[in-house]
mmCIF file of N, CA and C in Angstrom:
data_model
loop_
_atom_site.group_PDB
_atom_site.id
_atom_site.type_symbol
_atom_site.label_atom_id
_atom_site.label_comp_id
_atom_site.label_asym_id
_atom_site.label_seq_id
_atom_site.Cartn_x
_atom_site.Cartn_y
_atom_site.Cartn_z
ATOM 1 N N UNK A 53 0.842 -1.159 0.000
ATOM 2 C CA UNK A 53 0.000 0.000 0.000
ATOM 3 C C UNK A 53 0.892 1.227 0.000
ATOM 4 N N UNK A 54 0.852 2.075 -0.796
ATOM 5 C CA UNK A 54 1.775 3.537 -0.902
ATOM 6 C C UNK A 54 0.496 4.581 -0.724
ATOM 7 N N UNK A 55 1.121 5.498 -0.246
ATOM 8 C CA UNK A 55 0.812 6.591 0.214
ATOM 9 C C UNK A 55 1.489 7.978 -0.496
ATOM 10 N N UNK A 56 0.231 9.251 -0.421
ATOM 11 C CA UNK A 56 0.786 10.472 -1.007
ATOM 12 C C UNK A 56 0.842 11.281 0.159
ATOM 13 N N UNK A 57 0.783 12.623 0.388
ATOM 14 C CA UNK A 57 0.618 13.277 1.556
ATOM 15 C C UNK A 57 -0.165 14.637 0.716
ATOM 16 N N UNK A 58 -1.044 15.188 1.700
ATOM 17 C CA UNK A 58 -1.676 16.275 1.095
ATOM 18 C C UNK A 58 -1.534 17.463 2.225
ATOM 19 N N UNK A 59 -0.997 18.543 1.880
ATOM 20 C CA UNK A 59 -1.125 19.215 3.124
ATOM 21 C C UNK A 59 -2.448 19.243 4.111
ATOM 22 N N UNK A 60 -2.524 19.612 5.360
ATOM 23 C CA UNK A 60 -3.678 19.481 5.993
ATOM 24 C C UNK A 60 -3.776 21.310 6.588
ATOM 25 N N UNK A 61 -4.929 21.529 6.472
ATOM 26 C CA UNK A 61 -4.923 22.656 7.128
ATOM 27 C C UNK A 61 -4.792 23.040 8.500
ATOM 28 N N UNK A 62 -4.183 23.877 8.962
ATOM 29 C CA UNK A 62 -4.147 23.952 10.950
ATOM 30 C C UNK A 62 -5.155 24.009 11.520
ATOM 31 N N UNK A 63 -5.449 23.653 12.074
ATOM 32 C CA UNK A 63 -7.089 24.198 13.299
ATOM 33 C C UNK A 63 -6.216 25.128 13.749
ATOM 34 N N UNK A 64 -7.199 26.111 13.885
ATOM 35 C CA UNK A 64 -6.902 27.451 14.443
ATOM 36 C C UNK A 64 -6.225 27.118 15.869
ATOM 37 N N UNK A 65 -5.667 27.600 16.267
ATOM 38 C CA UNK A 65 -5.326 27.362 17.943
ATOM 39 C C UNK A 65 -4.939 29.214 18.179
ATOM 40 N N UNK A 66 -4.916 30.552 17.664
ATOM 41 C CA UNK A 66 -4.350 31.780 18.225
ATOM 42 C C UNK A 66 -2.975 31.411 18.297
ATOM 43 N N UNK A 67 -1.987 30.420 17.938
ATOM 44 C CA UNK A 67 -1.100 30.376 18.444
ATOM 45 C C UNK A 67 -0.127 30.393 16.741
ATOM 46 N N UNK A 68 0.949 31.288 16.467
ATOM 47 C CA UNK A 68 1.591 30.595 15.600
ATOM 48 C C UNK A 68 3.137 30.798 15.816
ATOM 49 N N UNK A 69 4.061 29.950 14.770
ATOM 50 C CA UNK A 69 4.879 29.006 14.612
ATOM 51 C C UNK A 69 5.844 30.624 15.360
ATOM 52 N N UNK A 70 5.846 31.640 15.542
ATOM 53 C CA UNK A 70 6.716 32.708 15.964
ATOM 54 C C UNK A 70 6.630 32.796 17.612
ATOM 55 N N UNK A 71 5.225 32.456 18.047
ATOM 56 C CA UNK A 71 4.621 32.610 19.578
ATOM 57 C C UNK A 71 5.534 31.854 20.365
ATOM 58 N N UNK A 72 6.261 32.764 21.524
ATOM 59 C CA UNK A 72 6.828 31.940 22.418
ATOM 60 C C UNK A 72 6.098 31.478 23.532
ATOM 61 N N UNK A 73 6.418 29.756 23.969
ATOM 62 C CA UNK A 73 5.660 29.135 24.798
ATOM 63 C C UNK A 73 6.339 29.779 26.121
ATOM 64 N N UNK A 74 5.405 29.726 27.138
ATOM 65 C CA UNK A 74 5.813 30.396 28.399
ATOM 66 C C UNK A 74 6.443 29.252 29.024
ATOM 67 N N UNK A 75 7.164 29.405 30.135
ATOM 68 C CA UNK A 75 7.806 28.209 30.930
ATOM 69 C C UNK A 75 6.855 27.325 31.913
ATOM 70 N N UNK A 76 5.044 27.607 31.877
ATOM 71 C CA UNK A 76 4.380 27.355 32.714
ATOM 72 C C UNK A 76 3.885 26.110 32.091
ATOM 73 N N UNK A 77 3.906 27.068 30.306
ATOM 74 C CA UNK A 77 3.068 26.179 29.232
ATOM 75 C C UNK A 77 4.083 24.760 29.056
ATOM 76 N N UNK A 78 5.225 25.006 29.004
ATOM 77 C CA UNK A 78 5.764 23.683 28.296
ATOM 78 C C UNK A 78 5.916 22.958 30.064
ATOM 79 N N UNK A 79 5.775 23.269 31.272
ATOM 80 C CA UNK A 79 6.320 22.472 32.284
ATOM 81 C C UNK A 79 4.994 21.820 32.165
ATOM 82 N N UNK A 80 3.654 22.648 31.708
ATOM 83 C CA UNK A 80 2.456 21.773 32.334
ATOM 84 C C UNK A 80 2.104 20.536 31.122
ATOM 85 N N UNK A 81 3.050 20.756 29.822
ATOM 86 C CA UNK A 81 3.004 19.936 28.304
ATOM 87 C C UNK A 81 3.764 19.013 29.174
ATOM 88 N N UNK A 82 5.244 19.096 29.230
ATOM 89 C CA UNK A 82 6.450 18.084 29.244
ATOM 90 C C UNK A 82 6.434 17.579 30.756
ATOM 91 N N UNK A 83 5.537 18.240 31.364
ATOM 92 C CA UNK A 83 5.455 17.745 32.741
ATOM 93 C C UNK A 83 5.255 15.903 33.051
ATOM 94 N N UNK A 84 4.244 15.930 31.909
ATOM 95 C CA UNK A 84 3.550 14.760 31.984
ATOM 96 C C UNK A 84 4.150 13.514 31.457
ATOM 97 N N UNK A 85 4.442 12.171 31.621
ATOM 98 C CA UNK A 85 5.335 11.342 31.346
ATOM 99 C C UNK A 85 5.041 10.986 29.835
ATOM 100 N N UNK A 86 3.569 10.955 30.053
ATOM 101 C CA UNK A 86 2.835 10.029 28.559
ATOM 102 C C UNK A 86 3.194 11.212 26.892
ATOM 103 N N UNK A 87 2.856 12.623 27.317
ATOM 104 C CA UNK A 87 3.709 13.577 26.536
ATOM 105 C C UNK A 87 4.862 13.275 25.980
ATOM 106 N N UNK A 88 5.524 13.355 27.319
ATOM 107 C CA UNK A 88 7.066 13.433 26.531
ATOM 108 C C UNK A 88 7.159 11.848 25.917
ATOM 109 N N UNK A 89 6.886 10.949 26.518
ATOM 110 C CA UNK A 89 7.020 9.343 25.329
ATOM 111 C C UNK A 89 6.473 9.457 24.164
ATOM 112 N N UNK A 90 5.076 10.750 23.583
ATOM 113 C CA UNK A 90 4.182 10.465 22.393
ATOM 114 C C UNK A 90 5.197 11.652 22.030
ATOM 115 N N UNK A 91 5.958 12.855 22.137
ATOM 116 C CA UNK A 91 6.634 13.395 21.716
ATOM 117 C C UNK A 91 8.121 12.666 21.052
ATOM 118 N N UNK A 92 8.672 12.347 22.026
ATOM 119 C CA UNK A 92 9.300 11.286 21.710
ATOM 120 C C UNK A 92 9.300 10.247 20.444
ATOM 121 N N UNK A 93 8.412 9.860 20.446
ATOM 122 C CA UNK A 93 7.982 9.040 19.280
ATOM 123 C C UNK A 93 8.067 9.396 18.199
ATOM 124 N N UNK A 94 7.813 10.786 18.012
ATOM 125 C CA UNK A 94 7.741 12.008 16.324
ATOM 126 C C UNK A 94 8.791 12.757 16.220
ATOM 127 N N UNK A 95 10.060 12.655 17.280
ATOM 128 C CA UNK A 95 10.984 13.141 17.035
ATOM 129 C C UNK A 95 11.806 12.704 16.527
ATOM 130 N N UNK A 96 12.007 11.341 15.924
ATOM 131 C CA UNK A 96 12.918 10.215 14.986
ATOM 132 C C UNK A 96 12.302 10.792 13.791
ATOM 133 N N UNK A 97 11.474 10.451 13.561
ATOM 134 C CA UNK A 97 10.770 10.131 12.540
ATOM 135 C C UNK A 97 9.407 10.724 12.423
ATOM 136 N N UNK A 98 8.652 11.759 11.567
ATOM 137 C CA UNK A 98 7.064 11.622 11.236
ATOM 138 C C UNK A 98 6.119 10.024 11.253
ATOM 139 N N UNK A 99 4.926 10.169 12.320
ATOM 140 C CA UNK A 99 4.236 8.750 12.406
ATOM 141 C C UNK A 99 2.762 8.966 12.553
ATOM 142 N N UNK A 100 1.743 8.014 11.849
ATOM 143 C CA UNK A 100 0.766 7.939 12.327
ATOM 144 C C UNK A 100 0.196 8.062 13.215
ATOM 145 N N UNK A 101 -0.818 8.618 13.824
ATOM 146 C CA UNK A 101 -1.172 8.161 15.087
ATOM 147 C C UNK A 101 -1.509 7.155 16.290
ATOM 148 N N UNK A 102 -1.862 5.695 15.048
ATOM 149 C CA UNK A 102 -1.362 4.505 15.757
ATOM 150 C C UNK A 102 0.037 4.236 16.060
ATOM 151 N N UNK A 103 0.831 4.017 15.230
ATOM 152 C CA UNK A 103 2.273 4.834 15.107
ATOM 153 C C UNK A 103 2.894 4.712 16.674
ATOM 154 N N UNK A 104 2.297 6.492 16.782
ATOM 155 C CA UNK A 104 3.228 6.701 17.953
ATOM 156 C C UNK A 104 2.138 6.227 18.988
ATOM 157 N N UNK A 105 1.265 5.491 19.040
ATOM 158 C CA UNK A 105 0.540 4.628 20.369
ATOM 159 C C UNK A 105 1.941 3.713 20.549
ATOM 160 N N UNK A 106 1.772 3.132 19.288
ATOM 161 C CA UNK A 106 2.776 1.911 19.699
ATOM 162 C C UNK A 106 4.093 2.179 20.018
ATOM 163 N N UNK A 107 4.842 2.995 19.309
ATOM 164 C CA UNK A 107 6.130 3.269 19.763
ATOM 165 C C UNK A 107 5.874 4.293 21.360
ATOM 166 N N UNK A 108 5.050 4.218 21.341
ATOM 167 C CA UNK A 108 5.224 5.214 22.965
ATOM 168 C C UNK A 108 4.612 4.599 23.816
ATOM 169 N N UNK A 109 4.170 3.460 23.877
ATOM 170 C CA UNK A 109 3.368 2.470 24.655
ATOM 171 C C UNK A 109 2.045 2.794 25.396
ATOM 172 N N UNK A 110 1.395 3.599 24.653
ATOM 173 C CA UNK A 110 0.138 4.235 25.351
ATOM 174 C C UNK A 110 -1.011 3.901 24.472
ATOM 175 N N UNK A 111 -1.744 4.232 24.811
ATOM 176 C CA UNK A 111 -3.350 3.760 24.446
ATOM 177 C C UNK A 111 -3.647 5.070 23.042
ATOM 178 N N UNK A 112 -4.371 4.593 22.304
ATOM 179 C CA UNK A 112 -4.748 5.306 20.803
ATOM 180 C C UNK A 112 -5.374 6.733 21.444
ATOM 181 N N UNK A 113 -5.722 6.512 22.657
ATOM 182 C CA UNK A 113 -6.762 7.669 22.490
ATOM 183 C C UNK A 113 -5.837 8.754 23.338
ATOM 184 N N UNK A 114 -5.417 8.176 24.824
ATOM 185 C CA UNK A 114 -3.803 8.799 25.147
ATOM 186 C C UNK A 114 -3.049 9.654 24.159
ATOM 187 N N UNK A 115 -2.766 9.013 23.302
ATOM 188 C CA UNK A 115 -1.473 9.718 21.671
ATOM 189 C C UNK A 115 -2.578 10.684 21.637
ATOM 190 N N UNK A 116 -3.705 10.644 20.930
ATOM 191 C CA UNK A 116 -3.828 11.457 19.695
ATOM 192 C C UNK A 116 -4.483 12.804 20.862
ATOM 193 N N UNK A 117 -4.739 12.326 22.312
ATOM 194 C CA UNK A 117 -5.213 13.552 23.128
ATOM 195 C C UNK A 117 -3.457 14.332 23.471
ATOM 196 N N UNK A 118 -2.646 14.118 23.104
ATOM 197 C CA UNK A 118 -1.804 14.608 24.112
ATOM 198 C C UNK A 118 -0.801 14.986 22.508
ATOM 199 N N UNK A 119 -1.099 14.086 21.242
ATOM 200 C CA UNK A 119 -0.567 14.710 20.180
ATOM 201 C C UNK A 119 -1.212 16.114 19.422
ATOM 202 N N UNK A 120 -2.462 16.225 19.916
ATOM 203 C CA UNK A 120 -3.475 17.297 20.086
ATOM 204 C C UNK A 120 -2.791 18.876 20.610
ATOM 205 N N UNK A 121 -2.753 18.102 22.060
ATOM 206 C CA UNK A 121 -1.617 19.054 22.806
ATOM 207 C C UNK A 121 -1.016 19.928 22.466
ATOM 208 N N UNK A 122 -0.012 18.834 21.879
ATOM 209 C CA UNK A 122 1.201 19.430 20.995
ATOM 210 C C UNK A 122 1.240 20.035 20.144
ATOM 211 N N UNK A 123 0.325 19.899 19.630
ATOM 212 C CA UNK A 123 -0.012 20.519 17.870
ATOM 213 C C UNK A 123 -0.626 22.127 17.906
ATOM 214 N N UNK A 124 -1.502 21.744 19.169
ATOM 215 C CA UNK A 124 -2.254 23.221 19.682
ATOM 216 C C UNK A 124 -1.027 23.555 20.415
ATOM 217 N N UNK A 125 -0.533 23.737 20.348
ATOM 218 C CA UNK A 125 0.878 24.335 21.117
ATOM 219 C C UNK A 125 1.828 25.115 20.275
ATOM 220 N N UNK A 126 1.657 24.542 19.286
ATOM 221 C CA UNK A 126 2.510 24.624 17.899
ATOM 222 C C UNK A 126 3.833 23.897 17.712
ATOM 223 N N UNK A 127 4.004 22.588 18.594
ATOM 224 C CA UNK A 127 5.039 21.864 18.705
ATOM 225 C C UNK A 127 5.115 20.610 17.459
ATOM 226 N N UNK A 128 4.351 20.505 16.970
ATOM 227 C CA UNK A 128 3.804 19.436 15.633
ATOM 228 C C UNK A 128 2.554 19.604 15.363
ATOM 229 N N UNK A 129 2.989 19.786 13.478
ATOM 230 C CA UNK A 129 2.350 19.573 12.902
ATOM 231 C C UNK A 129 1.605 18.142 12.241
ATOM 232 N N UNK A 130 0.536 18.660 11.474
ATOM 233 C CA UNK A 130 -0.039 16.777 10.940
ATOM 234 C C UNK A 130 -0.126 17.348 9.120
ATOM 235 N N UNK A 131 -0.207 16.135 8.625
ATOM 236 C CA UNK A 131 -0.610 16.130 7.262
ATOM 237 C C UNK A 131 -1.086 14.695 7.116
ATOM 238 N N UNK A 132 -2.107 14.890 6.340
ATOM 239 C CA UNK A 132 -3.356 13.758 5.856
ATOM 240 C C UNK A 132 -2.510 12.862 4.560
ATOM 241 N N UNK A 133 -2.480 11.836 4.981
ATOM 242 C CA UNK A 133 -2.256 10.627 3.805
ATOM 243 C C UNK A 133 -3.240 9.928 3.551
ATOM 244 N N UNK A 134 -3.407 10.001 2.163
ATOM 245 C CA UNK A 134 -3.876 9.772 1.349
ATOM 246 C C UNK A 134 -3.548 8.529 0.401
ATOM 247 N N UNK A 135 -4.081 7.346 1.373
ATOM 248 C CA UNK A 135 -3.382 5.762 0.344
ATOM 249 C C UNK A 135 -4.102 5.811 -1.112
ATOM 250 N N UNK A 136 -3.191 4.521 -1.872
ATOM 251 C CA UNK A 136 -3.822 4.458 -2.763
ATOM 252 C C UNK A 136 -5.423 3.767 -3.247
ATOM 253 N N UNK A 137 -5.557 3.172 -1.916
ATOM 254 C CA UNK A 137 -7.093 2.187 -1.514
ATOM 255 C C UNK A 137 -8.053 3.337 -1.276
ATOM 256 N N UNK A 138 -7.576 4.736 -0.808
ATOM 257 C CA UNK A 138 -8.821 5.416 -0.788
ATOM 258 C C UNK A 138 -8.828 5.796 1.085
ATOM 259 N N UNK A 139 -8.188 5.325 1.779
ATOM 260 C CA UNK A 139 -8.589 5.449 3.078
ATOM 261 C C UNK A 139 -7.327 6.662 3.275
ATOM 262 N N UNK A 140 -7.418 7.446 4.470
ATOM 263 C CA UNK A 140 -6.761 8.655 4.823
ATOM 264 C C UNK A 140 -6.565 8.307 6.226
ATOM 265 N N UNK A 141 -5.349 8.787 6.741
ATOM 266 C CA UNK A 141 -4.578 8.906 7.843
ATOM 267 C C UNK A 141 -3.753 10.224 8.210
ATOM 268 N N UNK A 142 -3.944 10.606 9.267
ATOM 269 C CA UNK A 142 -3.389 11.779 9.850
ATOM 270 C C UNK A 142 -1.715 11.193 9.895
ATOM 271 N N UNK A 143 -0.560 11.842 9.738
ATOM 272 C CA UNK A 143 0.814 11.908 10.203
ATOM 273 C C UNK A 143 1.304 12.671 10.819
ATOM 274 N N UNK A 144 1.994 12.650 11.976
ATOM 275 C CA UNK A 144 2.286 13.808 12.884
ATOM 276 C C UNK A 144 3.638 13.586 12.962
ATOM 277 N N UNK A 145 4.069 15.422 12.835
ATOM 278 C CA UNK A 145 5.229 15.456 12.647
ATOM 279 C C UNK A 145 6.535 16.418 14.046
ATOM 280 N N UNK A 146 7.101 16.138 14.609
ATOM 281 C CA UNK A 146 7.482 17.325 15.722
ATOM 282 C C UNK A 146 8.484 18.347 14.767
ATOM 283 N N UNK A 147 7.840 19.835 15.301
ATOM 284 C CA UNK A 147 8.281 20.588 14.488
ATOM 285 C C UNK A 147 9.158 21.440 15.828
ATOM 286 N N UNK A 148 9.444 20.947 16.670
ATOM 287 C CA UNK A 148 10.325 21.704 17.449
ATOM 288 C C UNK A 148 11.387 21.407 17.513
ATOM 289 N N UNK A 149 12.750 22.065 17.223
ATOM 290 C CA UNK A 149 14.332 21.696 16.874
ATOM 291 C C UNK A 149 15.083 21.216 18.710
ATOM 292 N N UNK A 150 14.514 22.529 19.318
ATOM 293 C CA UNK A 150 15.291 22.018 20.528
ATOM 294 C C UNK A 150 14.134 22.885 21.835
ATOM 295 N N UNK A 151 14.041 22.300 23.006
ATOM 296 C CA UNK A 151 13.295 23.080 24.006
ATOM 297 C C UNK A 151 13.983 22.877 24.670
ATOM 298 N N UNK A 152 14.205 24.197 25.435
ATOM 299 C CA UNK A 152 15.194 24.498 26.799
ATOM 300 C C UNK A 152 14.531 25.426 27.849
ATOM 301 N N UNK A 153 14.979 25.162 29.075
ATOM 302 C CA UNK A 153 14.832 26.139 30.185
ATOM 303 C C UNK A 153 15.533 26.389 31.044
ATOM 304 N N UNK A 154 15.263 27.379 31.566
ATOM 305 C CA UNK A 154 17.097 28.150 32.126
ATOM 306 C C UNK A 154 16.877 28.785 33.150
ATOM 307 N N UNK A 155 17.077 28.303 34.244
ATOM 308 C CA UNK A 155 16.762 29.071 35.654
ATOM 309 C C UNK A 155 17.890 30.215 36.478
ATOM 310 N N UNK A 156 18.257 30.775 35.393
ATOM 311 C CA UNK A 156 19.401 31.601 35.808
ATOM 312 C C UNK A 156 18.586 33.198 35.656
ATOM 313 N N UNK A 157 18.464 33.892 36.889
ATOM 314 C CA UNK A 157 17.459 35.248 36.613
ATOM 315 C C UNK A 157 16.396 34.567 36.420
ATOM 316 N N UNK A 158 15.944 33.992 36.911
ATOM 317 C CA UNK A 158 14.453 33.542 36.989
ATOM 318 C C UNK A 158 13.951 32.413 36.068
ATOM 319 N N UNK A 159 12.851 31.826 35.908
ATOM 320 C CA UNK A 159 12.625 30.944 35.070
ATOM 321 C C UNK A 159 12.101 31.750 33.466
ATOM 322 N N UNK A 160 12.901 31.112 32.814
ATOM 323 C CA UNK A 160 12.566 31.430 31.024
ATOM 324 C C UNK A 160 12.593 29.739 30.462
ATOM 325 N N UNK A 161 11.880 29.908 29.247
ATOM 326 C CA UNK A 161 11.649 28.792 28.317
ATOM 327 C C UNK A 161 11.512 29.295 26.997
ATOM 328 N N UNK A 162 12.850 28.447 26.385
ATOM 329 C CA UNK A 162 12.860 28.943 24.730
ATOM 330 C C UNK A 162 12.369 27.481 23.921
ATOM 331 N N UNK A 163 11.637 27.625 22.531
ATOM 332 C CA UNK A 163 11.414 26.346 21.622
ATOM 333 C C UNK A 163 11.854 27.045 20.479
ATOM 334 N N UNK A 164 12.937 26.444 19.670
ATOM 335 C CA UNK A 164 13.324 26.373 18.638
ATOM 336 C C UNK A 164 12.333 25.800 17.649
ATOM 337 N N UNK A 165 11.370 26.042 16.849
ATOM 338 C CA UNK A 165 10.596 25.788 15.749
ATOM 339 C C UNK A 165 11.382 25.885 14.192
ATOM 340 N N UNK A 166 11.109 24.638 13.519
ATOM 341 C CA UNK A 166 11.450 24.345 12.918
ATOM 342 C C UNK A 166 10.377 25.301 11.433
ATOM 343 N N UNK A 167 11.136 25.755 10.688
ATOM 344 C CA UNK A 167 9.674 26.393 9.227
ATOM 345 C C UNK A 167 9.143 25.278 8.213
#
């Protein structure tokens, strides 16, 4: 079975790819264990959303609530595949290069976004 990719449009979230995340926003994202494993998962490689269930060992509905997250965050993007049978699948991709935080003068949090 081969696959094309079609761009997908963003759901709005107010948030774009320039907006810096606050240090509250990514502790209360990366805080969480199941996050950072479904993050994890899209940072090798772009994956389905069954995908990164399996490579992150969590439940289908787990991923795609917490790949949601991410996406409304502006940390990954998705694009719709399009097999050749006719059926469509979301691919999620992490579009953040590097996230850091730096407790020197107070707490700050930078995300490197990828264009």
């Amino acid at each position: 079975m081969s696959a094309h990719s079609t761009p997908r449009s963003k759901r709005s979230t107010g948030r774009t790819a320039n907006d810096d995340l606050s240090a509250t926003e990514l502790f209360d994202l990366f805080g969480d264990e199941y996050t950072r494993r479904v993050f994890g998962a899209i940072t090798d490689q772009p994956r389905s959303g069954r995908a990164v269930a399996e490579t992150a060992d969590v439940s289908r509905a787990t991923a795609y609530r917490r790949l949601n997250e991410l996406r409304d965050a502006g940390l990954v993007r998705t694009e719709m595949m399009i097999c050749d049978d006719g059926h469509h699948k979301e691919r999620f991709e992490a579009v953040a290069t590097s996230l850091s935080v730096s407790l020197d003068g107070g707490l700050e949090a930078t995300v490197d976004v990828a264009e």
